[in-house]
C-alpha cells in the first residue's frame, strides 16, 4: 500500500475526497473543503483518515 504525501488528493468513506495536509505514522489529516459540495454535507473542514482507509486519486 502506498502512503499518501502532502498535497495528494485521496478518496475515502464512500466517495468523500480531500487534500492531504499532514502525514502521520498511521494516518493523514485531510482538508475536506476541496469537495465542491462540502458546505452541503455539513462536515468539519478537516478529518483524520487511517492509511488503510483511503485510496490516492491524484498524487503530486
GROMACS .gro file of N, CA and C in nm:
model
  180
    1UNK      N    1   0.084  -0.118   0.000
    1UNK     CA    2   0.000   0.000   0.000
    1UNK      C    3   0.089   0.125   0.000
    2UNK      N    4   0.061   0.217  -0.092
    2UNK     CA    5   0.136   0.342  -0.099
    2UNK      C    6   0.074   0.443  -0.003
    3UNK      N    7   0.156   0.508   0.074
    3UNK     CA    8   0.111   0.609   0.169
    3UNK      C    9   0.105   0.744   0.098
    4UNK      N   10  -0.003   0.817   0.120
    4UNK     CA   11  -0.021   0.948   0.058
    4UNK      C   12   0.083   1.047   0.109
    5UNK      N   13   0.110   1.148   0.028
    5UNK     CA   14   0.201   1.255   0.065
    5UNK      C   15   0.123   1.386   0.072
    6UNK      N   16   0.183   1.488   0.131
    6UNK     CA   17   0.119   1.618   0.142
    6UNK      C   18   0.086   1.669   0.002
    7UNK      N   19  -0.038   1.714  -0.017
    7UNK     CA   20  -0.083   1.766  -0.145
    7UNK      C   21  -0.157   1.665  -0.231
    8UNK      N   22  -0.148   1.536  -0.197
    8UNK     CA   23  -0.220   1.433  -0.271
    8UNK      C   24  -0.371   1.446  -0.247
    9UNK      N   25  -0.449   1.410  -0.346
    9UNK     CA   26  -0.594   1.405  -0.331
    9UNK      C   27  -0.631   1.259  -0.308
   10UNK      N   28  -0.707   1.236  -0.199
   10UNK     CA   29  -0.745   1.099  -0.165
   10UNK      C   30  -0.897   1.087  -0.161
   11UNK      N   31  -0.943   0.963  -0.173
   11UNK     CA   32  -1.086   0.932  -0.161
   11UNK      C   33  -1.101   0.831  -0.048
   12UNK      N   34  -1.204   0.850   0.033
   12UNK     CA   35  -1.227   0.761   0.146
   12UNK      C   36  -1.375   0.760   0.179
   13UNK      N   37  -1.416   0.669   0.263
   13UNK     CA   38  -1.551   0.658   0.315
   13UNK      C   39  -1.660   0.690   0.212
   14UNK      N   40  -1.675   0.604   0.114
   14UNK     CA   41  -1.785   0.613   0.016
   14UNK      C   42  -1.789   0.744  -0.061
   15UNK      N   43  -1.677   0.786  -0.115
   15UNK     CA   44  -1.678   0.900  -0.207
   15UNK      C   45  -1.633   1.033  -0.153
   16UNK      N   46  -1.604   1.045  -0.024
   16UNK     CA   47  -1.552   1.172   0.025
   16UNK      C   48  -1.410   1.190  -0.028
   17UNK      N   49  -1.376   1.315  -0.063
   17UNK     CA   50  -1.243   1.344  -0.117
   17UNK      C   51  -1.184   1.462  -0.043
   18UNK      N   52  -1.052   1.466  -0.040
   18UNK     CA   53  -0.984   1.577   0.024
   18UNK      C   54  -0.837   1.580  -0.010
   19UNK      N   55  -0.772   1.689   0.031
   19UNK     CA   56  -0.631   1.710   0.007
   19UNK      C   57  -0.555   1.680   0.136
   20UNK      N   58  -0.450   1.599   0.126
   20UNK     CA   59  -0.369   1.563   0.242
   20UNK      C   60  -0.289   1.685   0.288
   21UNK      N   61  -0.305   1.720   0.415
   21UNK     CA   62  -0.233   1.833   0.473
   21UNK      C   63  -0.116   1.790   0.560
   22UNK      N   64  -0.129   1.673   0.624
   22UNK     CA   65  -0.023   1.625   0.712
   22UNK      C   66  -0.023   1.473   0.710
   23UNK      N   67   0.096   1.415   0.711
   23UNK     CA   68   0.109   1.270   0.714
   23UNK      C   69   0.163   1.229   0.850
   24UNK      N   70   0.089   1.144   0.920
   24UNK     CA   71   0.132   1.091   1.049
   24UNK      C   72   0.174   0.945   1.031
   25UNK      N   73   0.218   0.882   1.138
   25UNK     CA   74   0.265   0.744   1.130
   25UNK      C   75   0.156   0.648   1.082
   26UNK      N   76   0.035   0.662   1.133
   26UNK     CA   77  -0.074   0.570   1.099
   26UNK      C   78  -0.189   0.634   1.024
   27UNK      N   79  -0.182   0.764   0.998
   27UNK     CA   80  -0.296   0.833   0.938
   27UNK      C   81  -0.252   0.960   0.865
   28UNK      N   82  -0.350   1.021   0.798
   28UNK     CA   83  -0.327   1.151   0.735
   28UNK      C   84  -0.436   1.246   0.782
   29UNK      N   85  -0.405   1.375   0.782
   29UNK     CA   86  -0.504   1.478   0.809
   29UNK      C   87  -0.543   1.536   0.674
   30UNK      N   88  -0.675   1.541   0.650
   30UNK     CA   89  -0.728   1.574   0.518
   30UNK      C   90  -0.815   1.699   0.524
   31UNK      N   91  -0.794   1.790   0.429
   31UNK     CA   92  -0.877   1.910   0.414
   31UNK      C   93  -0.995   1.875   0.323
   32UNK      N   94  -1.116   1.877   0.377
   32UNK     CA   95  -1.235   1.837   0.303
   32UNK      C   96  -1.295   1.950   0.220
   33UNK      N   97  -1.248   2.072   0.237
   33UNK     CA   98  -1.306   2.185   0.162
   33UNK      C   99  -1.275   2.175   0.013
   34UNK      N  100  -1.195   2.078  -0.027
   34UNK     CA  101  -1.166   2.051  -0.168
   34UNK      C  102  -1.292   2.012  -0.245
   35UNK      N  103  -1.384   1.944  -0.179
   35UNK     CA  104  -1.506   1.896  -0.246
   35UNK      C  105  -1.599   2.013  -0.278
   36UNK      N  106  -1.657   2.011  -0.398
   36UNK     CA  107  -1.747   2.119  -0.438
   36UNK      C  108  -1.874   2.123  -0.354
   37UNK      N  109  -1.919   2.009  -0.304
   37UNK     CA  110  -2.041   2.003  -0.223
   37UNK      C  111  -2.010   2.000  -0.073
   38UNK      N  112  -1.894   2.048  -0.034
   38UNK     CA  113  -1.851   2.046   0.107
   38UNK      C  114  -1.954   2.112   0.200
   39UNK      N  115  -2.004   2.228   0.164
   39UNK     CA  116  -2.098   2.301   0.251
   39UNK      C  117  -2.231   2.226   0.266
   40UNK      N  118  -2.272   2.156   0.164
   40UNK     CA  119  -2.398   2.081   0.169
   40UNK      C  120  -2.391   1.960   0.262
   41UNK      N  121  -2.272   1.906   0.282
   41UNK     CA  122  -2.256   1.784   0.361
   41UNK      C  123  -2.250   1.808   0.511
   42UNK      N  124  -2.235   1.934   0.552
   42UNK     CA  125  -2.231   1.969   0.694
   42UNK      C  126  -2.122   1.891   0.768
   43UNK      N  127  -1.999   1.898   0.715
   43UNK     CA  128  -1.885   1.829   0.776
   43UNK      C  129  -1.787   1.930   0.834
   44UNK      N  130  -1.700   1.883   0.921
   44UNK     CA  131  -1.588   1.964   0.967
   44UNK      C  132  -1.496   1.989   0.848
   45UNK      N  133  -1.411   2.090   0.856
   45UNK     CA  134  -1.324   2.122   0.743
   45UNK      C  135  -1.207   2.023   0.729
   46UNK      N  136  -1.170   1.958   0.839
   46UNK     CA  137  -1.060   1.860   0.836
   46UNK      C  138  -1.101   1.732   0.908
   47UNK      N  139  -1.036   1.623   0.869
   47UNK     CA  140  -1.060   1.496   0.936
   47UNK      C  141  -0.934   1.412   0.931
   48UNK      N  142  -0.930   1.308   1.012
   48UNK     CA  143  -0.817   1.215   1.017
   48UNK      C  144  -0.862   1.084   0.953
   49UNK      N  145  -0.777   1.030   0.864
   49UNK     CA  146  -0.809   0.906   0.795
   49UNK      C  147  -0.690   0.811   0.809
   50UNK      N  148  -0.717   0.689   0.854
   50UNK     CA  149  -0.613   0.586   0.867
   50UNK      C  150  -0.561   0.549   0.728
   51UNK      N  151  -0.433   0.514   0.719
   51UNK     CA  152  -0.372   0.477   0.592
   51UNK      C  153  -0.444   0.361   0.523
   52UNK      N  154  -0.507   0.274   0.601
   52UNK     CA  155  -0.577   0.158   0.544
   52UNK      C  156  -0.709   0.196   0.479
   53UNK      N  157  -0.760   0.316   0.508
   53UNK     CA  158  -0.897   0.350   0.471
   53UNK      C  159  -0.910   0.453   0.358
   54UNK      N  160  -0.809   0.472   0.277
   54UNK     CA  161  -0.821   0.564   0.164
   54UNK      C  162  -0.748   0.510   0.043
   55UNK      N  163  -0.778   0.572  -0.072
   55UNK     CA  164  -0.700   0.544  -0.192
   55UNK      C  165  -0.661   0.677  -0.253
   56UNK      N  166  -0.544   0.681  -0.313
   56UNK     CA  167  -0.492   0.804  -0.372
   56UNK      C  168  -0.556   0.823  -0.509
   57UNK      N  169  -0.617   0.940  -0.530
   57UNK     CA  170  -0.681   0.974  -0.656
   57UNK      C  171  -0.582   1.045  -0.748
   58UNK      N  172  -0.511   1.144  -0.691
   58UNK     CA  173  -0.418   1.225  -0.770
   58UNK      C  174  -0.296   1.255  -0.684
   59UNK      N  175  -0.183   1.197  -0.721
   59UNK     CA  176  -0.059   1.220  -0.646
   59UNK      C  177   0.016   1.339  -0.703
   60UNK      N  178   0.085   1.411  -0.617
   60UNK     CA  179   0.165   1.525  -0.663
   60UNK      C  180   0.301   1.480  -0.707
   0.00000   0.00000   0.00000
